CSV table of C-alpha atoms and ligand atoms in Angstrom, one decimal:
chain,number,residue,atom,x,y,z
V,1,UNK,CA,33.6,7.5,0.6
V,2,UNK,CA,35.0,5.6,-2.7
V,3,UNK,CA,32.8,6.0,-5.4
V,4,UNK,CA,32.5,2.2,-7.3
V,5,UNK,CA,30.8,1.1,-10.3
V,6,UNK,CA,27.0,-0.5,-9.3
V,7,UNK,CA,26.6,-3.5,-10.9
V,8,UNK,CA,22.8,-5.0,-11.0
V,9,UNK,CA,22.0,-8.8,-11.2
V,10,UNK,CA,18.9,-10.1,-12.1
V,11,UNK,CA,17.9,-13.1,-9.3
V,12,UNK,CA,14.6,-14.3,-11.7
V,13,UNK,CA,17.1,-14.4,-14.5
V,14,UNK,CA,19.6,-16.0,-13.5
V,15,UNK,CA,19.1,-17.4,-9.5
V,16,UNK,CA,22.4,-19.5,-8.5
V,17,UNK,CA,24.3,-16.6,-10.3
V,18,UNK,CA,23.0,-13.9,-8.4
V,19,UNK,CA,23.1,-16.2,-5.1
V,20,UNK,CA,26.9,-16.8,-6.1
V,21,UNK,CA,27.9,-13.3,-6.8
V,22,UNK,CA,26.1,-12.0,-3.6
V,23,UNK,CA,27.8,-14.4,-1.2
V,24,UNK,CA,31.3,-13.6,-3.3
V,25,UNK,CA,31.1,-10.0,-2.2
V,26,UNK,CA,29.9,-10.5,1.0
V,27,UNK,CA,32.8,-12.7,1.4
V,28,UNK,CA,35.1,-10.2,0.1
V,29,UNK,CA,34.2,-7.9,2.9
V,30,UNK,CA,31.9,-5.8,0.5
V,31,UNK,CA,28.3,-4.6,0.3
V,32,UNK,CA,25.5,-5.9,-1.1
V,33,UNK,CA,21.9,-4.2,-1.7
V,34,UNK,CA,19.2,-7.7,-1.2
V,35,UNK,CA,15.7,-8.5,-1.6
V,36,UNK,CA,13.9,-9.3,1.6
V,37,UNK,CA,10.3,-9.8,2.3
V,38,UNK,CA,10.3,-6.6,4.1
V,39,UNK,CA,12.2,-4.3,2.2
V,40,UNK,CA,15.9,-4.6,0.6
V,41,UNK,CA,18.5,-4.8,2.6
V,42,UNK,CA,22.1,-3.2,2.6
V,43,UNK,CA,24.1,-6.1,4.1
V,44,UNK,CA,28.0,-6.7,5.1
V,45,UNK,CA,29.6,-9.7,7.1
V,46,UNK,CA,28.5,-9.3,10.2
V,47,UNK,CA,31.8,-10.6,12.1
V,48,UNK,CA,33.8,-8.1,10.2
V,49,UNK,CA,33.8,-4.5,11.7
V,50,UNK,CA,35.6,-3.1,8.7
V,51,UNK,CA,33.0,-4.2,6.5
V,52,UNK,CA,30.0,-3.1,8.6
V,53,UNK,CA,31.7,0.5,8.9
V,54,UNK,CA,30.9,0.6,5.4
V,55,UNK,CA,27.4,0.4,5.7
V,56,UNK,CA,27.4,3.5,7.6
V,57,UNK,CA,29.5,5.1,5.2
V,58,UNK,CA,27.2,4.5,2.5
V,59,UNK,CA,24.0,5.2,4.2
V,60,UNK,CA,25.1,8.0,5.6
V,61,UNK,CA,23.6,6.8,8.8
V,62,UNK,CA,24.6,7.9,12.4
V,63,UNK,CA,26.8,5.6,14.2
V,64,UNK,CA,25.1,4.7,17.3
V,65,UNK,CA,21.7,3.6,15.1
V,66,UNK,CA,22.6,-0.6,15.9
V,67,UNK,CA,22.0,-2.8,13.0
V,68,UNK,CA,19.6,-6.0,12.5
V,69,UNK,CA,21.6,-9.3,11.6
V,70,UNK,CA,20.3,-12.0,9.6
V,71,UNK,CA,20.6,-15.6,9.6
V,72,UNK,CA,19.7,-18.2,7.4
V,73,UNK,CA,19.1,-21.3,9.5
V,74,UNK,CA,18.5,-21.4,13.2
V,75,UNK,CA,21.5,-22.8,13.5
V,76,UNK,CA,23.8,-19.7,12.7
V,77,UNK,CA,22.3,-18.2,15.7
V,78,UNK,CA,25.0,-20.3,17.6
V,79,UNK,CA,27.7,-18.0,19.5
V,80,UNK,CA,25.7,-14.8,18.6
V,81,UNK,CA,23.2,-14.3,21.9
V,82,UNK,CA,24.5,-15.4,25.2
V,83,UNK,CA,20.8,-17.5,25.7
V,84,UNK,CA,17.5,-17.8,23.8
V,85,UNK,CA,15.3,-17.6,26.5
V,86,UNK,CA,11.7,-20.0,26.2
V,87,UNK,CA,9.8,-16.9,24.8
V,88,UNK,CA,11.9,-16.3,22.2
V,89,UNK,CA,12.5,-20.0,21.2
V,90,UNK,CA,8.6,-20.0,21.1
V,91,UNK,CA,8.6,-16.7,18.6
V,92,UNK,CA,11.4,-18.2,16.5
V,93,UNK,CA,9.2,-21.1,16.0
V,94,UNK,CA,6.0,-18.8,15.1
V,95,UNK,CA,7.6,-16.5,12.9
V,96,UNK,CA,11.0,-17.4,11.4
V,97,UNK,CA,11.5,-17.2,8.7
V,98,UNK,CA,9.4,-14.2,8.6
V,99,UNK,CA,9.5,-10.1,9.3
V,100,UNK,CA,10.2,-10.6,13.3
V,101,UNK,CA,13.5,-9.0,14.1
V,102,UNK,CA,14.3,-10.2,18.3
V,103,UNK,CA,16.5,-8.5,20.3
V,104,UNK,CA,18.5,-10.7,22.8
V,105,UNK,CA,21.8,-10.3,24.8
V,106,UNK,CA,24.5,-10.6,22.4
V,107,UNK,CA,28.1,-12.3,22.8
V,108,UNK,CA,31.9,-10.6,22.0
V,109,UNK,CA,31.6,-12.1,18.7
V,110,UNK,CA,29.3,-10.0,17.4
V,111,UNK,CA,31.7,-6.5,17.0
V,112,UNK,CA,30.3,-2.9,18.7
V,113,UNK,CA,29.5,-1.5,15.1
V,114,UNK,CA,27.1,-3.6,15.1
V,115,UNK,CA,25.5,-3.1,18.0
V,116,UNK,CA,26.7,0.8,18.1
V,117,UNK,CA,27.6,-0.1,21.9
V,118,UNK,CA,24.4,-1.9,23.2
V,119,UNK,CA,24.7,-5.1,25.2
V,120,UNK,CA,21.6,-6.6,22.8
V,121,UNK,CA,21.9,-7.6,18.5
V,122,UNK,CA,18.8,-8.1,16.8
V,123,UNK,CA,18.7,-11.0,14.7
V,124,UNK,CA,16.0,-12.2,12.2
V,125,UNK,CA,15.5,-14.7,9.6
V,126,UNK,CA,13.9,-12.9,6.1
V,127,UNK,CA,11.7,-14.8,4.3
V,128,UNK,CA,12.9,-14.4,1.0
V,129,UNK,CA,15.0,-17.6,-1.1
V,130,UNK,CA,17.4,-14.8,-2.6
V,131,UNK,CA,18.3,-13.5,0.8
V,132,UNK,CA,18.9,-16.8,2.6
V,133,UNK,CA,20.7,-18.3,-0.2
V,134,UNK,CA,22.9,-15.5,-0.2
V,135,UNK,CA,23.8,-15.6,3.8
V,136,UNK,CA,24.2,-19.7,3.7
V,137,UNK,CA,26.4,-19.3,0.3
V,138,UNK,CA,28.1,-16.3,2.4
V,139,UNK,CA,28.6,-18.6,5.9
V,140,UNK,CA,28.2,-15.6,7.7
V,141,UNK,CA,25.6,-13.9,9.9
V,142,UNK,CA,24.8,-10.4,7.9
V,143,UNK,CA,24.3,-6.9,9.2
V,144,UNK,CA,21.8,-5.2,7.0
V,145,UNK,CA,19.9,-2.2,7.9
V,146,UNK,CA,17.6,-0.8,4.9
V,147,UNK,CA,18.9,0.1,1.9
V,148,UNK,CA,18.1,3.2,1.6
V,149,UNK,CA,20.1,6.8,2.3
V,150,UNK,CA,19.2,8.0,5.8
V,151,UNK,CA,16.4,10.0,5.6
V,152,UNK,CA,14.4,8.5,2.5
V,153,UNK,CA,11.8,5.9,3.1
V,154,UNK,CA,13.1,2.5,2.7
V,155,UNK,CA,13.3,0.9,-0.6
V,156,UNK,CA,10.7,-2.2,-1.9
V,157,UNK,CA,11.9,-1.7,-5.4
V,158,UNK,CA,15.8,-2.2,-6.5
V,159,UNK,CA,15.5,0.6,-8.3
V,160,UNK,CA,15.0,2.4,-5.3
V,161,UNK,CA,17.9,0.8,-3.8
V,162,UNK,CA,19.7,1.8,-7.4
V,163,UNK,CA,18.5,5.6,-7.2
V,164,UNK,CA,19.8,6.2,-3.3
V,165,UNK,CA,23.4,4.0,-3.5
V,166,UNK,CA,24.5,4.3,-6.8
V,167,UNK,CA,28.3,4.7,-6.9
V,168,UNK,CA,28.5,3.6,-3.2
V,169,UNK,CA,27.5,-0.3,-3.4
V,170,UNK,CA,29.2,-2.7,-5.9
V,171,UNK,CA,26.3,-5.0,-6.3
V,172,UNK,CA,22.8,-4.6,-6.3
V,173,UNK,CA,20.4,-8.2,-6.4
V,174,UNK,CA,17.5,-7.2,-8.1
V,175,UNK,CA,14.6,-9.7,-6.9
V,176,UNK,CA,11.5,-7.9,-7.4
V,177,UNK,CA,8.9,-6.2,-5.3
V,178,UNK,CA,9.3,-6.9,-1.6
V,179,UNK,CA,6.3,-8.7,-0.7
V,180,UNK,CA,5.6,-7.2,3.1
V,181,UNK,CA,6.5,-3.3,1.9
V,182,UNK,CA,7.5,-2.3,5.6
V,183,UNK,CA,10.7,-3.0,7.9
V,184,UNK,CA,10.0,-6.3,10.4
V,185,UNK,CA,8.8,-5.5,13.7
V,186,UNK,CA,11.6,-5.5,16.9
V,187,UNK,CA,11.0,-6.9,19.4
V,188,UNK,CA,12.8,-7.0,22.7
V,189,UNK,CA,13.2,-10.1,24.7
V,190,UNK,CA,15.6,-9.4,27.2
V,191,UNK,CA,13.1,-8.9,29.7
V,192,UNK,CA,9.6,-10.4,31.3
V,193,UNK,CA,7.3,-9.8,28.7
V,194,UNK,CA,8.1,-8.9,25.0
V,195,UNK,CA,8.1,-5.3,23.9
V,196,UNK,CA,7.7,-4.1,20.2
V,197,UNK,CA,10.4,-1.3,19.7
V,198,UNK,CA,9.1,-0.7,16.0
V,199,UNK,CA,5.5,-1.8,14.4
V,200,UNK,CA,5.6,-4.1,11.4
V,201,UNK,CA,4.2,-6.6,9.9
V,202,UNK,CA,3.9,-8.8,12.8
V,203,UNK,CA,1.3,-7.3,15.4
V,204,UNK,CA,1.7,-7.2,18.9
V,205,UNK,CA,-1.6,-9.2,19.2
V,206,UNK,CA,0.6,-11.7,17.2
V,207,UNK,CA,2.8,-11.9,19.4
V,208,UNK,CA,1.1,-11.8,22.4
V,209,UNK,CA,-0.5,-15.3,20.9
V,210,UNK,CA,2.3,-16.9,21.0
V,211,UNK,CA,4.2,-15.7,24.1
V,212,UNK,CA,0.9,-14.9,26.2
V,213,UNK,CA,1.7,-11.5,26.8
V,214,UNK,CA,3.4,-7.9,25.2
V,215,UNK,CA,4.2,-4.5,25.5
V,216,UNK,CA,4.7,-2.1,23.0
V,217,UNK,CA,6.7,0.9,24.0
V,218,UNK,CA,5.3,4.7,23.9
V,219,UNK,CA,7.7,5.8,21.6
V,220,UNK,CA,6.3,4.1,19.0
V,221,UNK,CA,3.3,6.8,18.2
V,222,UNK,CA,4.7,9.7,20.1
V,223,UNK,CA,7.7,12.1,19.9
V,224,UNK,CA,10.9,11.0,21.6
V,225,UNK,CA,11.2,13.6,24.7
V,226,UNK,CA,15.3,15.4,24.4
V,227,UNK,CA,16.8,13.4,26.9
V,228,UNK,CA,14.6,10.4,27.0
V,229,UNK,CA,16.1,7.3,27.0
V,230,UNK,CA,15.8,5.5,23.6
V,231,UNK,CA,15.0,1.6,23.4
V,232,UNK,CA,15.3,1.4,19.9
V,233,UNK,CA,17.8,4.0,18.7
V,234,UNK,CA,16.3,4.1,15.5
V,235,UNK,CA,13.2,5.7,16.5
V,236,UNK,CA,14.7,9.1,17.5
V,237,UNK,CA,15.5,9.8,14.1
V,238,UNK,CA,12.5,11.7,11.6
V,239,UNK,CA,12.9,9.0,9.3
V,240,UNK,CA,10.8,8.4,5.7
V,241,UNK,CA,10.3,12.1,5.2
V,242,UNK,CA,9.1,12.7,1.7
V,243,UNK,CA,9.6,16.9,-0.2
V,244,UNK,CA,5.9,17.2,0.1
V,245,UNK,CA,4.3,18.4,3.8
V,246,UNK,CA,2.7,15.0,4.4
V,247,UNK,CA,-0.4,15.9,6.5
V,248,UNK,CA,-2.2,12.7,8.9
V,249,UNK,CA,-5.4,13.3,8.8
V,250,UNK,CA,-7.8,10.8,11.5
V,251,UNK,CA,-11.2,10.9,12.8
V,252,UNK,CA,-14.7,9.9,11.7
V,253,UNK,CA,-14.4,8.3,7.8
V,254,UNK,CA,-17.2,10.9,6.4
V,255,UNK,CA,-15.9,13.5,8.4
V,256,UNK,CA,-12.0,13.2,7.5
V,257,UNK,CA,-13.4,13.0,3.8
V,258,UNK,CA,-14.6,16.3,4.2
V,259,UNK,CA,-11.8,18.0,5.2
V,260,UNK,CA,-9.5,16.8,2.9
V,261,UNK,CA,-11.8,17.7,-0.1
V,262,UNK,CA,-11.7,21.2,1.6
V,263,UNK,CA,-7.9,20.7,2.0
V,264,UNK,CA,-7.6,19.8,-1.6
V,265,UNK,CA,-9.5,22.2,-3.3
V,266,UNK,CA,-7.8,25.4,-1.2
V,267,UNK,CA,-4.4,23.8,-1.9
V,268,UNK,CA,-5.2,23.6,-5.4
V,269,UNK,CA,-6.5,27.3,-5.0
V,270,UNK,CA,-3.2,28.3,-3.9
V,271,UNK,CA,-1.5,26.7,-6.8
V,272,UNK,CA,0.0,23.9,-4.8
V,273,UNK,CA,0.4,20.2,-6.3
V,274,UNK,CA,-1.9,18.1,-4.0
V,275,UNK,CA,-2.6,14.3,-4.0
V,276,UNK,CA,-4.9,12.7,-1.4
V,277,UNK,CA,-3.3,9.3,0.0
V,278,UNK,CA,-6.3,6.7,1.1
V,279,UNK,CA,-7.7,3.4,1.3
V,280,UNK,CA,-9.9,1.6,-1.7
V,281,UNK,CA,-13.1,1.8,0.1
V,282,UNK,CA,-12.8,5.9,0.5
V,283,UNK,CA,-13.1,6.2,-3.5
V,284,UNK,CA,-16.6,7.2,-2.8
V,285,UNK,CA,-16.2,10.0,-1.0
V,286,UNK,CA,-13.4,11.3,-3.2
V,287,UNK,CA,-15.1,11.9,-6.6
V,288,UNK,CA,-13.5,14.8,-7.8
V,289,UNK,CA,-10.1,14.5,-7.2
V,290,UNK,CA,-7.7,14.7,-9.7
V,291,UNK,CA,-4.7,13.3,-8.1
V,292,UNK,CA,-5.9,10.5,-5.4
V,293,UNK,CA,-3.2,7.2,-5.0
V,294,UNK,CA,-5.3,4.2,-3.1
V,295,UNK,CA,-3.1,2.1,-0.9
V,296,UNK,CA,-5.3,-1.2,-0.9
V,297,UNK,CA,-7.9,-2.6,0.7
V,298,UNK,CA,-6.3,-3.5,4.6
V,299,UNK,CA,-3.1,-3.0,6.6
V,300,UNK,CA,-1.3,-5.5,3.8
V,301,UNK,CA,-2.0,-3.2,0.8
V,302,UNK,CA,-1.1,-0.2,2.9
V,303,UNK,CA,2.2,-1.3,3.9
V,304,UNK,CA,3.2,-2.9,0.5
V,305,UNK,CA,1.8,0.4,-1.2
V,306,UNK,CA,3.4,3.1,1.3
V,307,UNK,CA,6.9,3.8,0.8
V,308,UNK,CA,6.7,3.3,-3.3
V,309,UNK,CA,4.0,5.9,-3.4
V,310,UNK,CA,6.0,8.3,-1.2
V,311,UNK,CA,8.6,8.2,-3.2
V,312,UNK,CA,6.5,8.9,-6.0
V,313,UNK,CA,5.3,11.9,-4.3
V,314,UNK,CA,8.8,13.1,-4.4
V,315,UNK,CA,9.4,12.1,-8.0
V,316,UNK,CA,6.2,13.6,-9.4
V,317,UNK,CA,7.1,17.2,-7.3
V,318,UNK,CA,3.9,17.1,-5.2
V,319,UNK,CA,3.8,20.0,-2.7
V,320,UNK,CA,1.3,18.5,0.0
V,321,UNK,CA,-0.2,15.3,0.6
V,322,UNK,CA,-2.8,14.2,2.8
V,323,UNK,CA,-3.0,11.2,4.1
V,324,UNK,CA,-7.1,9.7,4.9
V,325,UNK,CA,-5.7,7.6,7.8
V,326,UNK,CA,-8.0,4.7,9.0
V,327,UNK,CA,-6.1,3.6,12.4
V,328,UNK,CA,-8.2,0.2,12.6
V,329,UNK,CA,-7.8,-0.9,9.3
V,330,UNK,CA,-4.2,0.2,8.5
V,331,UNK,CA,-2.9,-1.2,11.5
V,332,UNK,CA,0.3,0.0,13.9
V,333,UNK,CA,2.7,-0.1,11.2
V,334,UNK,CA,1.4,2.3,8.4
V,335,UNK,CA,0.3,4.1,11.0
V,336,UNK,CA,3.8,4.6,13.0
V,337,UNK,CA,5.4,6.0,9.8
V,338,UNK,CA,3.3,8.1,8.3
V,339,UNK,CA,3.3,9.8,11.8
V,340,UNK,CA,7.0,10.0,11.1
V,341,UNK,CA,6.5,10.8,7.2
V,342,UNK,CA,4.4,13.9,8.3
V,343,UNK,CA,6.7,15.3,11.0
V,344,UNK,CA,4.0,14.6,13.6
V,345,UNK,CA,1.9,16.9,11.0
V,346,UNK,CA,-1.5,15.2,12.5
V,347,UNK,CA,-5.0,16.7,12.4
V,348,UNK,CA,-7.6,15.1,14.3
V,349,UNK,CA,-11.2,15.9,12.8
V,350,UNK,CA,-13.8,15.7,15.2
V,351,UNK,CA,-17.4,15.1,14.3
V,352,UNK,CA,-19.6,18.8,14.1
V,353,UNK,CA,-21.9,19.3,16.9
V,354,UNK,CA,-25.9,19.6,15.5
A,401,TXA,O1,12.9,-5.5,7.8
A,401,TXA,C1,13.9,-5.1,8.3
A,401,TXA,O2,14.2,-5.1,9.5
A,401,TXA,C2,15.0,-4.5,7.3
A,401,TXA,C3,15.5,-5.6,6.4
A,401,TXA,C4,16.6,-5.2,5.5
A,401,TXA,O3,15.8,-6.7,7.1
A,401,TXA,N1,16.1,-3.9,8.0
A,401,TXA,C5,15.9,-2.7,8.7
A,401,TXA,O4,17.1,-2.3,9.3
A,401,TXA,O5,14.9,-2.1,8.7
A,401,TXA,P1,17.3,-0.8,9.9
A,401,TXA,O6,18.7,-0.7,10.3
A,401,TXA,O7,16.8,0.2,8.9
A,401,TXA,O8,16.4,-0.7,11.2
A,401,TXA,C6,16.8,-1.4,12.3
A,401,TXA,C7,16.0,-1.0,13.5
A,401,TXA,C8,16.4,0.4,14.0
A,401,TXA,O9,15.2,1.1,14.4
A,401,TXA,C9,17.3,0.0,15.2
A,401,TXA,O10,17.4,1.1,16.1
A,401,TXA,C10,16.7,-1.2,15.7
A,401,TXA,O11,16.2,-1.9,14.6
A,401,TXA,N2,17.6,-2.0,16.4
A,401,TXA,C11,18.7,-2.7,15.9
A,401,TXA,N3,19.4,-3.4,16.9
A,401,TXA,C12,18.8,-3.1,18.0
A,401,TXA,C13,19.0,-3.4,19.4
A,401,TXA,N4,20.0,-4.2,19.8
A,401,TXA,N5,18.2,-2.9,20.3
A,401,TXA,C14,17.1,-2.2,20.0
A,401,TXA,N6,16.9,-1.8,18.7
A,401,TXA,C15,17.6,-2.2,17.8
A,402,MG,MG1,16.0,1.8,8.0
């Protein structure tokens, strides 16, 4: 890998010049780090397999992990997918632009690195000015997986972006916090019924609004068995994983509360840097803790607070965190990657007997 200068523009400084120098590189066959609703993207012309090799490069992300492409109008979706069946027409219509990545047969224009082999692309449509005026300036569909390096949670800050890709991306368009925190939801609509690949966002109940009916598939919460096959590549890989043991903690509210205060105080004991991740209405239960990070009031604060604060984690040296999950109210998404954050590190408190 080439090691470049990182150049960072400012979009809310100066908006057609940050547009205009994105596009420019894209155009050039180079990368650019993107705002999206979701979280930044690292993105390369999606036609062009020398560029997308790139990505990989600079991620440091195994090959046969298939990339999302992005369009900016419906109509660039022309030539990419051999059909858009009713279902998905219907979801395009629901949720584009918007955090709703749909997988759908692809065509011979689309190039393998893209879809490391598979048959299917996903496509989506962010819901972010900078990012669609970039991809229309561009005239090109563009492959962006997160920009992050493989193995770190994926970025909602720039500077995160800056911080993981330095030295490896020639352009960085800084546009702020990313409003939605975690990656879009995939779904699959090659077959029957629709079936989420990766939680986001968008909710399966969502979904299954719009197209009557969904599935969401088992590896989603669970371990991928060795051997198993994979729907969504992605999801085989222990992704978001923090320095600190990250320990999922679910169950009765009171009785979770308890055992992380015991959790707390023997990990302080021990000498251990400790913080206790939860939502705002556990602060009651938590009075004397010294480090405590609350992620929000629902599923929206959770996922626009989660990866920022793990990262944090990792800046600030914490040792151990323990996460005060609430399943109900922090929804599929959060939930799917702290399981991943902890390493399937999950404790399930049940109530005491009296
Ligand atoms: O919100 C997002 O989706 C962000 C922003 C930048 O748009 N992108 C993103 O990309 O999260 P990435 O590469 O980090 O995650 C893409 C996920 C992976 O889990 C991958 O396996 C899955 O989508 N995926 C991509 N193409 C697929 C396909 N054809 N079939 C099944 N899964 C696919
Ligand atoms: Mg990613």
């Amino acid at each position: 890998m080439m090691k470049c200068a990182t150049r960072t523009v400012f979009a809310n400084k100066d908006f057609d010049g940050a547009i205009r120098d994105g596009a420019d590189e894209l155009k050039k066959g180079g990368l650019v780090v993107f705002p999206t609703e979701t979280v930044y993207g690292l993105g390369a012309n999606a036609l062009s397999p020398e560029a997308v090799k790139n990505i990989f490069f600079a991620k440091g992300r195994p090959q046969d992990n298939p990339l999302i492409v992005h369009i900016a109008e419906q109509g660039q979706l022309d030539g990419l997918v051999t059909e858009v069946n009713d279902m998905a027409c219907a979801l395009m219509d629901a949720f584009w632009p918007g955090p709703l990545s749909i997988v759908m047969k692809k065509t011979d224009v689309i190039p393998p690195e893209v879809s490391a082999g598979l048959e299917t692309v996903a496509v989506r449509m962010p819901d972010n000015d900078i990012a669609r005026g970039i991809i229309a300036l561009a005239g090109v569909p563009v492959a962006a997986p997160s920009a992050n390096t493989s193995g770190k949670p994926s970025p909602t800050l720039a500077m995160h972006a800056y911080e993981d890709l330095c030295g490896r991306v020639p352009l960085i368009i800084d546009g702020g916090p990313c409003r939605v925190g975690v990656e879009s939801t995939v779904v699959d609509m090659t077959g029957e019924v629709p079936l989420v690949l990766r939680p986001g966002d968008i909710t399966p109940e969502m979904i299954a609004q719009v197209a009557g009916d969904v599935r969401v598939h088992p590896s989603i919460m669970g371990e991928v068995e060795a051997g198993e096959v994979c729907a969504s590549p992605g999801m085989k890989y222990k992704h978001y994983s923090p320095e600190a043991k990250v320990t999922v903690l679910t169950g009765d509210k009171k009785e979770v509360a308890k055992t992380v205060n015991t959790m707390y105080h023997n990990g302080r004991t021990q000498g251990k840097k400790t913080a206790v991740l939860c939502l705002d209405d556990c602060a009651e239960l938590y009075p004397d803790i010294k480090y405590i990070v609350f992620l929000g009031k629902d599923a929206h604060g959770a996922e626009a607070a989660l990866f920022r604060v793990l990262r944090e984690m990792d800046d600030q040296n914490f040792e151990a965190v323990l996460f005060h999950a609430q399943e109900e109210k922090m929804g599929l998404a959060v939930m799917n990657r702290i399981i991943r954050a902890a390493g399937h590190e999950i404790i399930s408190v049940k109530e005491e007997k009296v």
